[in-house]
Amino acid sequence: MLSVWSYTILLLLGKQGPFITLLAVLQGWCILRLQNTLKKNKEADGSKSDLISDPLPVIQWNLFAVQLFFCTGHRCTFDGLRYGAAFIGFDNFNIIRQGVLLALDTFGVSHILPVFGLPLLVTKKHPHVRYDKHRELFLLQIVQVFLIYGLVSVIMVTFSTICVTIQRRHLM
């Protein structure tokens, strides 16, 4: 599923797509590599906790997703939408298809692909563990990673709302 969406999103990004994708893959690899380094340091210290996922890589993954939104040239305004992306590859107009393409261009790199990539944080943490033996632990950690990601997103939206509320009084 991840690879199917990534080619479509890469096409929609235009000429900046390959460079942004290369940087995104490199940054994602660095996050996963840092997670392995921290895991090795914890094992060397003797502390081991398999039930609780480490929130640091998930927070980094969330900030990575926000960075990708702005790195691809998007803005948080309606005039920041790239309407031309809705018409790439088609001669005739279909409102649903064009809406899906516009949504993929706007949210594909920053919201869809990072959320689909979240299970990598769990599978990279335990690369040699068999799925059938530790299925409950694996599923618990995936749920924890998604919940931490959602919590970080909600905290960011809450602080953004507070800042907008404060700035609204300033602008009026």
PDB file of N, CA and C in Angstrom, residues 64-115:
ATOM      1  N   PHE A  64       8.838  15.296  11.310  1.00  0.00           N
ATOM      2  CA  PHE A  64       9.255  14.988   9.946  1.00  0.00           C
ATOM      3  C   PHE A  64       8.087  15.166   8.976  1.00  0.00           C
ATOM      4  N   ALA A  65       6.897  14.722   9.374  1.00  0.00           N
ATOM      5  CA  ALA A  65       5.709  14.868   8.529  1.00  0.00           C
ATOM      6  C   ALA A  65       5.346  16.339   8.340  1.00  0.00           C
ATOM      7  N   VAL A  66       5.425  17.121   9.400  1.00  0.00           N
ATOM      8  CA  VAL A  66       5.126  18.556   9.300  1.00  0.00           C
ATOM      9  C   VAL A  66       6.158  19.244   8.412  1.00  0.00           C
ATOM     10  N   GLN A  67       7.403  18.858   8.550  1.00  0.00           N
ATOM     11  CA  GLN A  67       8.451  19.436   7.719  1.00  0.00           C
ATOM     12  C   GLN A  67       8.203  19.126   6.243  1.00  0.00           C
ATOM     13  N   LEU A  68       7.770  17.910   5.936  1.00  0.00           N
ATOM     14  CA  LEU A  68       7.508  17.543   4.547  1.00  0.00           C
ATOM     15  C   LEU A  68       6.378  18.369   3.948  1.00  0.00           C
ATOM     16  N   PHE A  69       5.389  18.732   4.751  1.00  0.00           N
ATOM     17  CA  PHE A  69       4.287  19.553   4.251  1.00  0.00           C
ATOM     18  C   PHE A  69       4.819  20.886   3.729  1.00  0.00           C
ATOM     19  N   PHE A  70       5.656  21.537   4.499  1.00  0.00           N
ATOM     20  CA  PHE A  70       6.172  22.841   4.094  1.00  0.00           C
ATOM     21  C   PHE A  70       7.316  22.715   3.091  1.00  0.00           C
ATOM     22  N   CYS A  71       8.048  21.633   3.139  1.00  0.00           N
ATOM     23  CA  CYS A  71       9.169  21.417   2.230  1.00  0.00           C
ATOM     24  C   CYS A  71       8.693  21.207   0.787  1.00  0.00           C
ATOM     25  N   THR A  72       7.498  20.679   0.622  1.00  0.00           N
ATOM     26  CA  THR A  72       6.959  20.452  -0.719  1.00  0.00           C
ATOM     27  C   THR A  72       6.278  21.688  -1.290  1.00  0.00           C
ATOM     28  N   GLY A  73       6.369  22.813  -0.599  1.00  0.00           N
ATOM     29  CA  GLY A  73       5.836  24.063  -1.132  1.00  0.00           C
ATOM     30  C   GLY A  73       4.405  24.364  -0.743  1.00  0.00           C
ATOM     31  N   HIS A  74       3.854  23.652   0.196  1.00  0.00           N
ATOM     32  CA  HIS A  74       2.480  23.899   0.622  1.00  0.00           C
ATOM     33  C   HIS A  74       2.449  24.938   1.735  1.00  0.00           C
ATOM     34  N   ARG A  75       1.290  25.567   1.870  1.00  0.00           N
ATOM     35  CA  ARG A  75       1.065  26.531   2.943  1.00  0.00           C
ATOM     36  C   ARG A  75      -0.284  26.223   3.560  1.00  0.00           C
ATOM     37  N   CYS A  76      -0.523  26.773   4.736  1.00  0.00           N
ATOM     38  CA  CYS A  76      -1.785  26.538   5.446  1.00  0.00           C
ATOM     39  C   CYS A  76      -2.835  27.571   5.059  1.00  0.00           C
ATOM     40  N   THR A  77      -2.960  27.857   3.783  1.00  0.00           N
ATOM     41  CA  THR A  77      -3.972  28.791   3.287  1.00  0.00           C
ATOM     42  C   THR A  77      -4.608  28.200   2.035  1.00  0.00           C
ATOM     43  N   PHE A  78      -5.780  28.727   1.673  1.00  0.00           N
ATOM     44  CA  PHE A  78      -6.454  28.211   0.484  1.00  0.00           C
ATOM     45  C   PHE A  78      -5.710  28.585  -0.795  1.00  0.00           C
ATOM     46  N   ASP A  79      -5.043  29.726  -0.806  1.00  0.00           N
ATOM     47  CA  ASP A  79      -4.288  30.069  -2.009  1.00  0.00           C
ATOM     48  C   ASP A  79      -2.992  29.258  -2.114  1.00  0.00           C
ATOM     49  N   GLY A  80      -2.675  28.484  -1.096  1.00  0.00           N
ATOM     50  CA  GLY A  80      -1.518  27.598  -1.130  1.00  0.00           C
ATOM     51  C   GLY A  80      -1.803  26.268  -1.807  1.00  0.00           C
ATOM     52  N   LEU A  81      -3.069  26.002  -2.119  1.00  0.00           N
ATOM     53  CA  LEU A  81      -3.405  24.758  -2.821  1.00  0.00           C
ATOM     54  C   LEU A  81      -2.911  24.834  -4.260  1.00  0.00           C
ATOM     55  N   ARG A  82      -2.347  23.760  -4.738  1.00  0.00           N
ATOM     56  CA  ARG A  82      -1.884  23.709  -6.126  1.00  0.00           C
ATOM     57  C   ARG A  82      -2.958  23.014  -6.957  1.00  0.00           C
ATOM     58  N   TYR A  83      -3.824  23.821  -7.521  1.00  0.00           N
ATOM     59  CA  TYR A  83      -4.970  23.282  -8.257  1.00  0.00           C
ATOM     60  C   TYR A  83      -4.554  22.555  -9.530  1.00  0.00           C
ATOM     61  N   GLY A  84      -3.407  22.871 -10.073  1.00  0.00           N
ATOM     62  CA  GLY A  84      -2.937  22.197 -11.278  1.00  0.00           C
ATOM     63  C   GLY A  84      -2.672  20.716 -11.066  1.00  0.00           C
ATOM     64  N   ALA A  85      -2.405  20.316  -9.839  1.00  0.00           N
ATOM     65  CA  ALA A  85      -2.145  18.901  -9.550  1.00  0.00           C
ATOM     66  C   ALA A  85      -3.385  18.046  -9.754  1.00  0.00           C
ATOM     67  N   ALA A  86      -4.556  18.655  -9.719  1.00  0.00           N
ATOM     68  CA  ALA A  86      -5.791  17.892  -9.896  1.00  0.00           C
ATOM     69  C   ALA A  86      -5.988  17.454 -11.339  1.00  0.00           C
ATOM     70  N   PHE A  87      -5.269  18.046 -12.274  1.00  0.00           N
ATOM     71  CA  PHE A  87      -5.495  17.763 -13.688  1.00  0.00           C
ATOM     72  C   PHE A  87      -4.321  17.058 -14.349  1.00  0.00           C
ATOM     73  N   ILE A  88      -3.415  16.523 -13.568  1.00  0.00           N
ATOM     74  CA  ILE A  88      -2.253  15.830 -14.128  1.00  0.00           C
ATOM     75  C   ILE A  88      -2.670  14.450 -14.627  1.00  0.00           C
ATOM     76  N   GLY A  89      -2.439  14.202 -15.915  1.00  0.00           N
ATOM     77  CA  GLY A  89      -2.638  12.882 -16.482  1.00  0.00           C
ATOM     78  C   GLY A  89      -4.022  12.574 -17.022  1.00  0.00           C
ATOM     79  N   PHE A  90      -4.950  13.530 -17.010  1.00  0.00           N
ATOM     80  CA  PHE A  90      -6.310  13.267 -17.485  1.00  0.00           C
ATOM     81  C   PHE A  90      -6.760  14.384 -18.414  1.00  0.00           C
ATOM     82  N   ASP A  91      -7.468  13.995 -19.491  1.00  0.00           N
ATOM     83  CA  ASP A  91      -7.992  14.983 -20.436  1.00  0.00           C
ATOM     84  C   ASP A  91      -9.394  15.444 -20.060  1.00  0.00           C
ATOM     85  N   ASN A  92     -10.210  14.533 -19.527  1.00  0.00           N
ATOM     86  CA  ASN A  92     -11.583  14.907 -19.174  1.00  0.00           C
ATOM     87  C   ASN A  92     -11.693  15.151 -17.673  1.00  0.00           C
ATOM     88  N   PHE A  93     -12.767  15.843 -17.301  1.00  0.00           N
ATOM     89  CA  PHE A  93     -12.951  16.272 -15.913  1.00  0.00           C
ATOM     90  C   PHE A  93     -13.868  15.307 -15.174  1.00  0.00           C
ATOM     91  N   ASN A  94     -13.449  14.903 -13.984  1.00  0.00           N
ATOM     92  CA  ASN A  94     -14.263  14.109 -13.072  1.00  0.00           C
ATOM     93  C   ASN A  94     -14.018  14.679 -11.679  1.00  0.00           C
ATOM     94  N   ILE A  95     -15.065  15.191 -11.060  1.00  0.00           N
ATOM     95  CA  ILE A  95     -14.916  15.929  -9.802  1.00  0.00           C
ATOM     96  C   ILE A  95     -14.315  15.076  -8.688  1.00  0.00           C
ATOM     97  N   ILE A  96     -14.689  13.811  -8.625  1.00  0.00           N
ATOM     98  CA  ILE A  96     -14.184  12.952  -7.550  1.00  0.00           C
ATOM     99  C   ILE A  96     -12.709  12.635  -7.771  1.00  0.00           C
ATOM    100  N   ARG A  97     -12.359  12.266  -8.992  1.00  0.00           N
ATOM    101  CA  ARG A  97     -10.964  11.937  -9.297  1.00  0.00           C
ATOM    102  C   ARG A  97     -10.057  13.154  -9.087  1.00  0.00           C
ATOM    103  N   GLN A  98     -10.507  14.328  -9.549  1.00  0.00           N
ATOM    104  CA  GLN A  98      -9.696  15.526  -9.377  1.00  0.00           C
ATOM    105  C   GLN A  98      -9.593  15.925  -7.898  1.00  0.00           C
ATOM    106  N   GLY A  99     -10.651  15.703  -7.135  1.00  0.00           N
ATOM    107  CA  GLY A  99     -10.595  15.980  -5.697  1.00  0.00           C
ATOM    108  C   GLY A  99      -9.621  15.062  -4.980  1.00  0.00           C
ATOM    109  N   VAL A 100      -9.616  13.792  -5.378  1.00  0.00           N
ATOM    110  CA  VAL A 100      -8.678  12.838  -4.773  1.00  0.00           C
ATOM    111  C   VAL A 100      -7.237  13.216  -5.123  1.00  0.00           C
ATOM    112  N   LEU A 101      -6.993  13.604  -6.371  1.00  0.00           N
ATOM    113  CA  LEU A 101      -5.640  13.999  -6.759  1.00  0.00           C
ATOM    114  C   LEU A 101      -5.182  15.256  -6.019  1.00  0.00           C
ATOM    115  N   LEU A 102      -6.082  16.221  -5.844  1.00  0.00           N
ATOM    116  CA  LEU A 102      -5.727  17.432  -5.102  1.00  0.00           C
ATOM    117  C   LEU A 102      -5.448  17.112  -3.634  1.00  0.00           C
ATOM    118  N   ALA A 103      -6.256  16.224  -3.056  1.00  0.00           N
ATOM    119  CA  ALA A 103      -6.024  15.817  -1.663  1.00  0.00           C
ATOM    120  C   ALA A 103      -4.707  15.052  -1.535  1.00  0.00           C
ATOM    121  N   LEU A 104      -4.393  14.195  -2.503  1.00  0.00           N
ATOM    122  CA  LEU A 104      -3.119  13.468  -2.470  1.00  0.00           C
ATOM    123  C   LEU A 104      -1.936  14.412  -2.608  1.00  0.00           C
ATOM    124  N   ASP A 105      -2.077  15.425  -3.451  1.00  0.00           N
ATOM    125  CA  ASP A 105      -0.989  16.387  -3.590  1.00  0.00           C
ATOM    126  C   ASP A 105      -0.795  17.184  -2.310  1.00  0.00           C
ATOM    127  N   THR A 106      -1.896  17.579  -1.685  1.00  0.00           N
ATOM    128  CA  THR A 106      -1.803  18.415  -0.491  1.00  0.00           C
ATOM    129  C   THR A 106      -1.365  17.624   0.730  1.00  0.00           C
ATOM    130  N   PHE A 107      -1.971  16.467   0.948  1.00  0.00           N
ATOM    131  CA  PHE A 107      -1.733  15.725   2.186  1.00  0.00           C
ATOM    132  C   PHE A 107      -0.959  14.427   1.995  1.00  0.00           C
ATOM    133  N   GLY A 108      -0.589  14.079   0.781  1.00  0.00           N
ATOM    134  CA  GLY A 108       0.050  12.796   0.526  1.00  0.00           C
ATOM    135  C   GLY A 108       1.392  12.624   1.200  1.00  0.00           C
ATOM    136  N   VAL A 109       2.280  13.583   0.982  1.00  0.00           N
ATOM    137  CA  VAL A 109       3.629  13.464   1.528  1.00  0.00           C
ATOM    138  C   VAL A 109       3.640  13.734   3.024  1.00  0.00           C
ATOM    139  N   SER A 110       2.783  14.636   3.470  1.00  0.00           N
ATOM    140  CA  SER A 110       2.875  15.066   4.864  1.00  0.00           C
ATOM    141  C   SER A 110       1.971  14.301   5.820  1.00  0.00           C
ATOM    142  N   HIS A 111       0.914  13.696   5.347  1.00  0.00           N
ATOM    143  CA  HIS A 111      -0.005  13.012   6.255  1.00  0.00           C
ATOM    144  C   HIS A 111      -0.189  11.529   5.918  1.00  0.00           C
ATOM    145  N   ILE A 112      -0.367  11.212   4.662  1.00  0.00           N
ATOM    146  CA  ILE A 112      -0.689   9.830   4.287  1.00  0.00           C
ATOM    147  C   ILE A 112       0.538   8.921   4.394  1.00  0.00           C
ATOM    148  N   LEU A 113       1.631   9.280   3.726  1.00  0.00           N
ATOM    149  CA  LEU A 113       2.816   8.411   3.748  1.00  0.00           C
ATOM    150  C   LEU A 113       3.444   8.273   5.134  1.00  0.00           C
ATOM    151  N   PRO A 114       3.577   9.352   5.917  1.00  0.00           N
ATOM    152  CA  PRO A 114       4.131   9.141   7.268  1.00  0.00           C
ATOM    153  C   PRO A 114       3.266   8.258   8.159  1.00  0.00           C
ATOM    154  N   VAL A 115       1.947   8.353   8.037  1.00  0.00           N
ATOM    155  CA  VAL A 115       1.079   7.495   8.857  1.00  0.00           C
ATOM    156  C   VAL A 115       1.214   6.040   8.419  1.00  0.00           C
TER     157      VAL A 115
END
